[in-house]
Tab-separated table of C-alpha atoms in Angstrom:
chain	number	residue	atom	x	y	z
A	1	MET	CA	0.000	0.000	0.000
A	2	ASP	CA	1.278	3.485	-0.808
A	3	VAL	CA	2.161	5.384	2.362
A	4	SER	CA	-0.022	8.289	1.281
A	5	GLU	CA	-3.167	6.163	1.290
A	6	LYS	CA	-5.347	6.813	4.307
A	7	PRO	CA	-8.419	4.883	5.472
A	8	THR	CA	-11.595	6.603	6.550
A	9	GLN	CA	-12.048	7.139	10.266
A	10	ASP	CA	-14.755	4.482	10.344
A	11	GLU	CA	-12.401	1.960	8.760
A	12	ALA	CA	-9.636	2.885	11.149
A	13	ARG	CA	-12.004	2.639	14.093
A	14	THR	CA	-13.448	-0.769	13.243
A	15	ALA	CA	-10.827	-2.766	11.369
A	16	PRO	CA	-8.586	-4.973	13.506
A	17	ASP	CA	-4.862	-4.402	13.387
A	18	GLU	CA	-3.527	-7.185	11.215
A	19	ALA	CA	-0.193	-8.860	10.649
A	20	GLU	CA	0.946	-8.912	7.050
A	21	GLU	CA	3.441	-11.237	5.474
A	22	THR	CA	6.736	-9.384	5.284
A	23	PRO	CA	9.438	-9.989	2.668
A	24	GLN	CA	12.983	-10.732	3.785
A	25	LEU	CA	14.867	-7.448	4.020
A	26	ALA	CA	18.566	-6.700	3.920
A	27	VAL	CA	20.561	-7.167	7.102
A	28	ALA	CA	21.642	-3.970	8.837
A	29	PRO	CA	23.273	-3.267	12.202
A	30	LEU	CA	21.066	-2.503	15.186
A	31	PRO	CA	19.891	1.107	14.845
A	32	VAL	CA	18.861	3.220	17.843
A	33	TYR	CA	18.359	6.897	18.483
A	34	ARG	CA	21.539	8.474	19.817
A	35	ARG	CA	21.388	9.967	23.254
A	36	PRO	CA	22.114	13.717	23.262
A	37	SER	CA	25.257	15.168	24.737
A	38	ARG	CA	25.716	15.443	28.465
A	39	GLN	CA	25.366	19.197	28.415
A	40	THR	CA	21.783	19.045	27.118
A	41	SER	CA	20.521	16.150	29.227
A	42	TYR	CA	20.578	17.243	32.846
A	43	ASP	CA	17.180	15.648	33.505
A	44	TYR	CA	18.422	12.375	32.020
A	45	VAL	CA	20.728	11.873	34.985
A	46	ASP	CA	17.874	12.506	37.418
A	47	ARG	CA	15.401	10.192	35.732
A	48	SER	CA	17.897	7.340	35.876
A	49	THR	CA	19.205	7.509	39.411
A	50	GLY	CA	16.910	4.741	40.543
A	51	SER	CA	15.134	6.884	43.152
A	52	SER	CA	11.470	5.988	43.236
A	53	ASP	CA	10.213	9.562	43.482
A	54	LYS	CA	12.580	11.022	40.859
A	55	ASN	CA	13.006	13.951	43.216
A	56	HIS	CA	14.250	17.331	41.987
A	57	GLY	CA	16.132	17.956	45.221
A	58	LEU	CA	17.951	14.651	44.826
A	59	ARG	CA	18.790	15.614	41.245
A	60	LEU	CA	20.467	18.815	42.378
A	61	THR	CA	22.345	17.002	45.140
A	62	LEU	CA	23.618	14.350	42.747
A	63	PHE	CA	24.643	16.960	40.231
A	64	VAL	CA	26.659	18.900	42.820
A	65	LEU	CA	28.248	15.740	44.179
A	66	ALA	CA	29.132	14.614	40.674
A	67	ALA	CA	30.815	17.918	39.932
A	68	ILE	CA	32.799	17.759	43.171
A	69	ALA	CA	33.789	14.169	42.476
A	70	ILE	CA	35.051	14.956	38.999
A	71	VAL	CA	37.125	17.869	40.290
A	72	CYS	CA	38.598	15.870	43.150
A	73	GLY	CA	39.301	12.840	41.011
A	74	PHE	CA	38.342	10.352	43.722
A	75	ALA	CA	41.708	8.676	43.449
A	76	TYR	CA	40.589	5.436	45.058
A	77	GLY	CA	38.089	4.887	42.241
A	78	ALA	CA	34.966	3.871	44.207
A	79	TRP	CA	32.609	6.558	42.891
A	80	ILE	CA	30.374	6.234	39.866
A	81	VAL	CA	27.421	8.269	38.570
A	82	ARG	CA	24.183	6.308	38.227
A	83	THR	CA	23.054	7.098	34.709
A	84	PRO	CA	22.210	5.461	31.400
A	85	VAL	CA	25.019	5.433	28.867
A	86	TRP	CA	25.246	4.621	25.199
A	87	SER	CA	27.680	1.935	24.112
A	88	GLU	CA	29.069	2.450	20.637
A	89	GLY	CA	30.311	-0.130	18.201
A	90	PRO	CA	33.907	-0.250	17.034
A	91	SER	CA	33.326	2.533	14.512
A	92	GLY	CA	31.658	4.919	16.956
A	93	SER	CA	33.441	8.143	17.753
A	94	GLU	CA	31.068	10.045	20.015
A	95	GLU	CA	32.165	10.847	23.558
A	96	PRO	CA	30.592	8.693	26.315
A	97	ALA	CA	27.273	10.095	27.511
A	98	VAL	CA	28.612	10.748	31.017
A	99	ALA	CA	32.262	11.284	31.825
A	100	GLU	CA	33.468	9.065	34.672
A	101	PRO	CA	36.664	9.645	36.653
A	102	ALA	CA	39.698	7.642	35.643
A	103	THR	CA	40.061	4.673	37.989
A	104	ASP	CA	41.991	1.506	38.452
A	105	ASP	CA	39.784	-1.140	36.829
A	106	ALA	CA	40.387	-3.763	39.493
A	107	GLY	CA	39.625	-1.328	42.289
A	108	ALA	CA	36.463	-0.085	40.628
A	109	GLY	CA	35.286	-3.629	39.999
A	110	ALA	CA	35.846	-4.615	43.592
A	111	ALA	CA	33.968	-1.565	44.824
A	112	THR	CA	30.904	-2.083	42.633
A	113	ALA	CA	30.829	-5.822	43.307
A	114	ALA	CA	30.689	-5.073	47.036
A	115	THR	CA	27.531	-2.975	46.626
A	116	PRO	CA	24.319	-5.053	46.480
A	117	THR	CA	21.916	-3.342	44.088
A	118	THR	CA	18.501	-3.936	42.544
A	119	ILE	CA	17.005	-2.472	39.377
A	120	ASP	CA	13.221	-2.466	39.043
A	121	ILE	CA	12.004	-2.527	35.434
A	122	CYS	CA	8.433	-2.136	34.214
A	123	MET	CA	6.973	-2.229	30.728
A	124	VAL	CA	3.547	-1.642	29.218
A	125	GLY	CA	2.478	-2.770	25.780
A	126	ASP	CA	1.143	-1.290	22.584
A	127	VAL	CA	0.082	2.336	22.541
A	128	LEU	CA	-1.999	1.874	19.412
A	129	LEU	CA	-3.368	5.183	18.159
A	130	HIS	CA	-6.648	4.451	16.449
A	131	PRO	CA	-8.761	7.589	15.836
A	132	SER	CA	-10.836	6.932	18.965
A	133	VAL	CA	-7.626	7.177	20.991
A	134	TYR	CA	-6.138	10.307	19.445
A	135	ASN	CA	-9.534	12.028	19.299
A	136	SER	CA	-9.909	11.435	23.043
A	137	GLY	CA	-7.061	13.883	23.617
A	138	ARG	CA	-8.338	16.713	21.440
A	139	MET	CA	-9.144	19.845	23.437
A	140	ALA	CA	-11.751	22.485	22.597
A	141	ASP	CA	-9.048	24.839	21.313
A	142	GLY	CA	-7.660	22.207	18.931
A	143	SER	CA	-4.650	21.306	21.058
A	144	TYR	CA	-4.008	17.804	22.439
A	145	ASP	CA	-3.534	16.453	25.949
A	146	PHE	CA	-3.181	12.716	26.583
A	147	SER	CA	-2.428	12.693	30.295
A	148	HIS	CA	-5.714	10.833	30.846
A	149	LEU	CA	-4.359	7.739	29.090
A	150	PHE	CA	-1.725	7.163	31.782
A	151	ALA	CA	-3.328	8.818	34.817
A	152	ASN	CA	-4.251	5.550	36.555
A	153	VAL	CA	-0.844	3.874	36.201
A	154	SER	CA	1.608	6.778	36.388
A	155	ASP	CA	2.419	6.378	40.091
A	156	GLU	CA	3.636	2.826	39.553
A	157	VAL	CA	5.486	3.773	36.376
A	158	ALA	CA	7.309	6.597	38.150
A	159	ALA	CA	8.297	4.266	40.998
A	160	CYS	CA	10.338	2.032	38.674
A	161	ASP	CA	14.028	2.569	38.033
A	162	LEU	CA	13.539	1.924	34.323
A	163	ALA	CA	10.088	2.263	32.718
A	164	ILE	CA	9.548	1.106	29.122
A	165	VAL	CA	6.613	1.785	26.782
A	166	ASP	CA	5.946	0.224	23.386
A	167	GLN	CA	4.923	3.124	21.142
A	168	GLU	CA	3.405	0.888	18.475
A	169	THR	CA	2.446	3.579	15.977
A	170	ILE	CA	4.419	6.492	14.592
A	171	LEU	CA	4.184	9.930	16.228
A	172	GLY	CA	4.713	11.952	13.074
A	173	GLY	CA	2.536	14.788	14.344
A	174	THR	CA	-0.411	16.704	12.949
A	175	ALA	CA	1.652	18.261	10.147
A	176	LEU	CA	1.703	14.882	8.387
A	177	GLY	CA	-2.028	14.335	8.926
A	178	LEU	CA	-3.412	12.033	11.609
A	179	SER	CA	-4.636	8.601	10.556
A	180	GLY	CA	-5.529	5.210	11.948
A	181	TYR	CA	-5.429	1.655	10.655
A	182	PRO	CA	-3.808	0.529	8.445
A	183	VAL	CA	-1.399	3.456	7.921
A	184	PHE	CA	-1.079	5.061	11.337
A	185	ASN	CA	0.144	8.488	12.389
A	186	GLY	CA	-0.491	10.093	15.765
A	187	PRO	CA	-0.044	13.394	17.615
A	188	GLN	CA	3.326	13.977	19.247
A	189	GLU	CA	1.577	15.116	22.408
A	190	VAL	CA	1.182	11.394	23.180
A	191	GLY	CA	4.946	11.388	23.711
A	192	ASP	CA	4.655	14.328	26.100
A	193	ALA	CA	2.147	12.338	28.149
A	194	GLU	CA	4.393	9.268	28.171
A	195	VAL	CA	7.263	11.300	29.573
A	196	ALA	CA	5.030	12.987	32.154
A	197	ALA	CA	3.862	9.532	33.275
A	198	GLY	CA	7.472	8.544	33.976
A	199	PHE	CA	8.574	6.427	31.020
A	200	ASP	CA	12.315	6.397	30.372
A	201	VAL	CA	12.596	4.174	27.267
A	202	VAL	CA	10.377	4.253	24.164
A	203	LEU	CA	10.409	1.214	21.867
A	204	ARG	CA	10.233	2.169	18.183
A	205	ALA	CA	10.899	-1.071	16.312
A	206	THR	CA	7.389	-2.208	15.363
A	207	ASN	CA	5.609	-3.368	12.229
A	208	HIS	CA	4.103	0.143	11.920
A	209	THR	CA	7.325	2.165	12.181
A	210	MET	CA	7.470	2.693	8.397
A	211	ASP	CA	3.762	3.548	8.009
A	212	ARG	CA	4.623	7.138	7.027
A	213	GLY	CA	8.006	6.353	5.547
A	214	TYR	CA	11.205	8.121	6.466
A	215	ASP	CA	9.378	11.451	6.830
A	216	GLY	CA	7.345	9.991	9.675
A	217	ILE	CA	10.400	8.548	11.418
A	218	HIS	CA	12.314	11.810	11.001
A	219	SER	CA	9.451	13.894	12.372
A	220	GLU	CA	9.039	11.676	15.430
A	221	LEU	CA	12.730	11.381	16.241
A	222	GLU	CA	13.191	15.149	15.859
A	223	PHE	CA	10.370	15.563	18.376
A	224	TRP	CA	12.053	13.266	20.887
A	225	ARG	CA	15.472	14.829	20.297
A	226	THR	CA	14.317	18.400	20.814
A	227	ALA	CA	11.467	18.037	23.315
A	228	HIS	CA	12.672	15.127	25.468
A	229	PRO	CA	16.395	14.442	25.054
A	230	GLU	CA	16.396	12.687	28.432
A	231	VAL	CA	14.340	9.804	27.006
A	232	ALA	CA	15.963	6.840	25.231
A	233	VAL	CA	14.191	6.058	21.951
A	234	ILE	CA	15.456	2.715	20.684
A	235	GLY	CA	14.772	0.414	17.753
A	236	CYS	CA	15.121	2.913	14.911
A	237	THR	CA	17.370	5.706	13.768
A	238	ASP	CA	16.758	8.794	11.649
A	239	PRO	CA	17.980	8.325	8.053
A	240	LEU	CA	17.151	11.950	7.204
A	241	ALA	CA	19.133	13.559	10.022
A	242	ASP	CA	21.951	15.947	9.096
A	243	GLU	CA	24.251	13.786	11.208
A	244	PRO	CA	22.632	10.327	11.339
A	245	ALA	CA	23.151	8.433	14.580
A	246	ALA	CA	25.505	5.484	14.544
A	247	SER	CA	23.533	2.373	13.670
A	248	ASN	CA	25.324	0.114	16.126
A	249	ASP	CA	24.755	1.892	19.437
A	250	ILE	CA	23.443	-0.141	22.364
A	251	TYR	CA	21.437	1.457	25.158
A	252	VAL	CA	22.753	0.644	28.637
A	253	TYR	CA	21.125	1.708	31.897
A	254	GLU	CA	23.408	2.000	34.919
A	255	LYS	CA	22.662	2.230	38.626
A	256	ASP	CA	25.408	2.018	41.256
A	257	GLY	CA	27.662	0.353	38.706
A	258	PHE	CA	25.017	-2.289	37.870
A	259	ARG	CA	24.547	-2.145	34.082
A	260	VAL	CA	21.596	-3.414	32.049
A	261	ALA	CA	21.450	-3.335	28.234
A	262	VAL	CA	18.090	-3.002	26.452
A	263	LEU	CA	17.618	-4.080	22.814
A	264	ASN	CA	14.535	-3.723	20.581
A	265	TYR	CA	13.646	-5.433	17.276
A	266	THR	CA	10.608	-6.100	15.082
A	267	TYR	CA	9.716	-9.118	12.959
A	268	GLY	CA	8.873	-6.926	9.946
A	269	LEU	CA	7.420	-3.708	8.539
A	270	ASN	CA	4.093	-4.740	6.984
A	271	GLY	CA	5.738	-5.106	3.599
A	272	TYR	CA	7.362	-1.673	3.438
A	273	GLU	CA	10.953	-1.492	2.267
A	274	ASP	CA	13.634	0.091	4.431
A	275	PRO	CA	16.684	0.446	2.157
A	276	LYS	CA	18.557	2.636	4.648
A	277	GLY	CA	18.150	0.169	7.505
A	278	ALA	CA	16.383	2.657	9.757
A	279	VAL	CA	14.430	0.045	11.731
A	280	ALA	CA	15.928	-2.785	13.776
A	281	LEU	CA	14.726	-6.064	12.272
A	282	LEU	CA	15.030	-9.517	13.775
A	283	ASP	CA	17.956	-11.082	11.945
A	284	GLU	CA	19.877	-13.905	13.579
A	285	THR	CA	23.369	-12.753	12.644
A	286	ARG	CA	22.724	-9.235	13.858
A	287	VAL	CA	20.909	-10.307	17.013
A	288	ARG	CA	23.691	-12.673	18.053
A	289	GLU	CA	26.320	-9.979	17.496
A	290	ASP	CA	24.293	-7.343	19.335
A	291	CYS	CA	23.758	-9.674	22.278
A	292	ARG	CA	27.462	-10.524	22.357
A	293	ARG	CA	28.365	-6.850	22.539
A	294	ALA	CA	25.622	-6.182	25.070
A	295	ARG	CA	27.006	-8.911	27.334
A	296	GLU	CA	30.415	-7.248	27.122
A	297	GLU	CA	29.041	-3.813	27.945
A	298	ALA	CA	26.500	-4.744	30.622
A	299	ASP	CA	25.874	-7.170	33.470
A	300	MET	CA	22.431	-8.215	32.227
A	301	VAL	CA	20.553	-8.015	28.913
A	302	VAL	CA	16.871	-7.307	28.234
A	303	VAL	CA	15.425	-7.821	24.735
A	304	CYS	CA	12.080	-6.327	23.666
A	305	PRO	CA	10.975	-8.108	20.461
A	306	HIS	CA	7.933	-7.145	18.413
A	307	TRP	CA	6.872	-10.670	17.432
A	308	GLY	CA	4.139	-13.299	17.458
A	309	THR	CA	0.687	-13.845	15.956
A	310	GLU	CA	-2.010	-11.262	16.514
A	311	ASN	CA	-4.875	-12.225	18.834
A	312	VAL	CA	-3.153	-15.479	19.873
A	313	THR	CA	-2.186	-15.674	23.541
A	314	GLY	CA	0.388	-18.459	23.242
A	315	PRO	CA	3.712	-18.391	21.385
A	316	ASP	CA	3.976	-19.464	17.769
A	317	GLY	CA	6.863	-21.397	16.245
A	318	GLU	CA	8.834	-18.294	15.288
A	319	GLN	CA	8.586	-16.910	18.808
A	320	GLU	CA	9.819	-20.197	20.224
A	321	ARG	CA	12.721	-20.214	17.765
A	322	TRP	CA	13.712	-16.686	18.692
A	323	ALA	CA	13.350	-17.390	22.396
A	324	SER	CA	15.825	-20.256	21.992
A	325	ILE	CA	18.239	-17.913	20.209
A	326	PHE	CA	17.910	-15.301	22.939
A	327	LEU	CA	18.546	-17.974	25.565
A	328	GLU	CA	21.660	-19.184	23.738
A	329	CYS	CA	22.870	-15.576	23.575
A	330	GLY	CA	22.649	-15.174	27.339
A	331	VAL	CA	19.660	-12.820	27.386
A	332	ASP	CA	18.186	-12.515	30.876
A	333	VAL	CA	14.708	-11.099	30.202
A	334	VAL	CA	12.490	-11.039	27.102
A	335	LEU	CA	9.648	-8.495	27.121
A	336	GLY	CA	7.593	-9.332	24.047
A	337	ASN	CA	4.791	-7.544	22.314
A	338	HIS	CA	2.671	-7.294	19.135
A	339	PRO	CA	-0.144	-9.898	19.460
A	340	HIS	CA	-2.514	-7.285	21.044
A	341	VAL	CA	-3.465	-9.792	23.742
A	342	MET	CA	-1.723	-10.719	26.964
A	343	GLY	CA	0.357	-13.904	26.874
A	344	PRO	CA	1.891	-16.210	29.488
A	345	VAL	CA	5.208	-15.691	31.266
A	346	GLU	CA	7.741	-18.509	31.418
A	347	THR	CA	11.223	-19.220	32.696
A	348	MET	CA	13.543	-21.057	30.332
A	349	THR	CA	16.841	-22.741	31.215
A	350	GLY	CA	19.631	-23.356	28.714
A	351	THR	CA	22.012	-26.293	28.516
A	352	ASP	CA	24.593	-24.158	30.317
A	353	GLY	CA	22.212	-23.575	33.223
A	354	HIS	CA	21.463	-19.964	32.279
A	355	THR	CA	17.875	-18.941	33.123
A	356	MET	CA	15.812	-16.466	31.106
A	357	VAL	CA	12.395	-14.995	31.918
A	358	CYS	CA	10.188	-14.682	28.830
A	359	TYR	CA	7.044	-12.560	28.568
A	360	TRP	CA	5.501	-13.758	25.311
A	361	SER	CA	3.255	-10.685	25.100
A	362	VAL	CA	2.238	-7.923	27.487
A	363	GLY	CA	-0.697	-7.041	25.209
A	364	ASN	CA	-2.159	-3.626	24.463
A	365	PHE	CA	-1.904	-0.662	26.768
A	366	VAL	CA	-4.485	1.412	24.899
A	367	SER	CA	-6.203	0.996	21.529
A	368	GLY	CA	-9.453	1.371	19.625
A	369	MET	CA	-9.683	-2.307	18.724
A	370	ASP	CA	-13.012	-4.106	18.679
A	371	ALA	CA	-12.650	-7.331	20.652
A	372	PRO	CA	-12.986	-7.718	24.440
A	373	GLN	CA	-9.718	-9.670	24.726
A	374	ASN	CA	-7.853	-6.708	23.184
A	375	MET	CA	-8.873	-4.635	26.208
A	376	ILE	CA	-6.791	-6.778	28.591
A	377	GLY	CA	-3.064	-6.112	28.722
A	378	GLY	CA	-0.496	-6.110	31.459
A	379	MET	CA	2.309	-4.238	33.143
A	380	ALA	CA	5.407	-6.414	33.310
A	381	ARG	CA	7.511	-5.910	36.451
A	382	VAL	CA	10.991	-7.403	36.781
A	383	THR	CA	13.485	-6.969	39.607
A	384	LEU	CA	17.123	-7.528	38.680
A	385	GLU	CA	19.604	-8.056	41.481
A	386	ARG	CA	23.360	-7.854	41.941
A	387	ASP	CA	24.640	-9.323	45.208
A	388	ALA	CA	27.734	-8.518	47.271
A	389	THR	CA	29.857	-10.910	45.205
A	390	GLY	CA	28.898	-9.187	41.944
A	391	ALA	CA	26.674	-12.068	40.791
A	392	CYS	CA	23.583	-10.869	38.887
A	393	ARG	CA	20.197	-12.537	38.473
A	394	VAL	CA	16.460	-12.026	38.003
A	395	ALA	CA	15.172	-11.877	41.579
A	396	SER	CA	11.450	-11.760	40.743
A	397	TYR	CA	8.999	-11.152	37.936
A	398	ALA	CA	5.369	-10.068	37.901
A	399	MET	CA	2.465	-9.233	35.603
A	400	LYS	CA	-0.220	-6.805	36.738
A	401	PRO	CA	-3.228	-6.961	34.368
A	402	LEU	CA	-4.586	-3.765	32.845
A	403	VAL	CA	-8.000	-2.930	31.366
A	404	THR	CA	-8.500	-0.421	28.548
A	405	HIS	CA	-11.694	1.488	29.305
A	406	ILE	CA	-13.528	3.130	26.412
A	407	ASP	CA	-16.662	5.184	26.974
A	408	PRO	CA	-18.225	8.055	25.005
A	409	ALA	CA	-16.502	10.663	27.154
A	410	ASN	CA	-13.125	9.126	27.813
A	411	GLU	CA	-10.537	6.507	26.984
A	412	THR	CA	-8.039	5.406	29.599
A	413	THR	CA	-6.448	2.342	31.196
A	414	TYR	CA	-6.879	0.961	34.711
A	415	PHE	CA	-5.184	-1.741	36.699
A	416	LEU	CA	-7.582	-4.682	36.844
A	417	ALA	CA	-7.378	-4.459	40.641
A	418	ASP	CA	-9.034	-1.019	40.379
A	419	TYR	CA	-11.571	-1.841	37.658
A	420	THR	CA	-15.172	-2.117	38.828
A	421	ASP	CA	-18.352	-3.466	37.294
A	422	LYS	CA	-19.741	0.066	37.539
A	423	LEU	CA	-16.990	1.229	35.195
A	424	ALA	CA	-17.579	-1.740	32.908
A	425	ALA	CA	-21.269	-0.858	32.624
A	426	THR	CA	-20.378	2.530	31.104
A	427	SER	CA	-17.799	1.192	28.662
A	428	LYS	CA	-17.905	0.156	25.034
A	429	PHE	CA	-17.473	-3.419	26.289
A	430	PRO	CA	-19.846	-3.930	29.238
A	431	SER	CA	-19.075	-7.654	29.072
A	432	VAL	CA	-15.513	-6.919	30.232
A	433	THR	CA	-16.429	-7.141	33.888
A	434	SER	CA	-13.913	-7.682	36.643
A	435	GLU	CA	-14.907	-11.346	36.905
A	436	TRP	CA	-14.620	-11.910	33.149
A	437	ALA	CA	-11.179	-10.305	33.112
A	438	GLN	CA	-10.046	-12.341	36.116
A	439	GLU	CA	-11.066	-15.563	34.360
A	440	LEU	CA	-9.115	-14.570	31.262
A	441	CYS	CA	-6.012	-13.648	33.262
A	442	ALA	CA	-6.106	-16.866	35.261
A	443	ASP	CA	-6.431	-18.880	32.061
A	444	VAL	CA	-3.507	-17.095	30.365
A	445	LEU	CA	-1.150	-16.632	33.316
A	446	GLY	CA	-1.743	-19.979	35.001
A	447	SER	CA	-1.878	-21.211	38.571
A	448	ALA	CA	0.612	-18.649	39.899
A	449	TYR	CA	-1.859	-15.846	39.155
A	450	ASN	CA	-3.378	-14.426	42.352
A	451	ARG	CA	-6.969	-13.311	41.781
A	452	GLU	CA	-7.225	-11.547	45.128
A	453	LYS	CA	-4.236	-9.350	44.343
A	454	SER	CA	-4.858	-9.294	40.572
A	455	GLU	CA	-1.216	-10.112	39.989
A	456	LEU	CA	1.166	-12.795	38.845
A	457	LEU	CA	4.212	-12.642	41.128
A	458	VAL	CA	7.054	-15.168	41.082
A	459	THR	CA	10.159	-14.936	43.263
A	460	LEU	CA	13.193	-16.823	41.992
């Protein structure tokens, strides 16, 4: 389909999002959006310190302490700033995102290994901008505000060290014309709301990333670069930028010397060609190399694949094949998405004894889809732990079900624990009662799902 073709609003509102067979595309290195320079990303340090309240006073304190530490040199080498960094490939030439004091490697390693640390990660699924969703944010004066979409989950998002959102559809902005299925484009104010809710990482490798071609990608990435440089946007790079980002950067989050790499790929692009390799595609050679480098640069590796069969809760053969590859590569956590329904969570153990937690699908966060099961998604919660010896592991994993609520006056998402039958009665799907949703979650998530707490929680 030509990228200029747009469906009517009725078509976009009623047609299900569908997976299309995608031709094999050329292999390209993993592309991600380059983090801005240190001088323009003061908030980036604050948002990544791991403090649950992301406090402005703490930000100032850390900034002052960091400046003092750099001046003094901290000769014994025990100090390190808690901040995300970008790891470049062999050809990269950009300065590290945050300058760290020169230290003796052995001394620094001993110091960080002696500091037990946890990193709490959360992720929500597809933000799928059908017209009913983007129209819900239109104000009387023609502006947009989407804070309502995240209002009921933002406290928990902000409490995480690292919060990830799957921005399924392109945020090319109103200048390109808004549209829904099958060629999506949404308002950039959705991104503003995601940042205000506390998200730190935006996933941009999806089957809809090329819906508006390179113009759409460029417009969205310019928005993130200029409006929110503190946010990591991974999975695609801007082929139209004056100085295109290196295509082999790897995003690494760091807290107290505990480093976690996050990678993002998609199975395909709905048949669109990507000759410049702007979007990170699942390719075995590339994935294995990226994971190898990620293991060198970080203590643990998280992969967020856009994969699977739409409206199917269980994994298909391709997902199982990729999960085996991720396991062989030493990946610690897989946070999957794309099927538009919530899937099970499993632990997998390799022949070498390595254990990986795999979320097959966290489902939709918000959409205008037309089936009750598409209204149930989840918030994945994972706690990573480094002990006093420096050994790292997944300490626990959880899934907290979510319900997309659509009524004539509003569209938002609730935790299932907070969703009432009174709310259901006013929604587009009155059959999605609390009891119906609990039955679905128990069926998908299995015996470990706790109905009373509306949560799957497993401690390893």
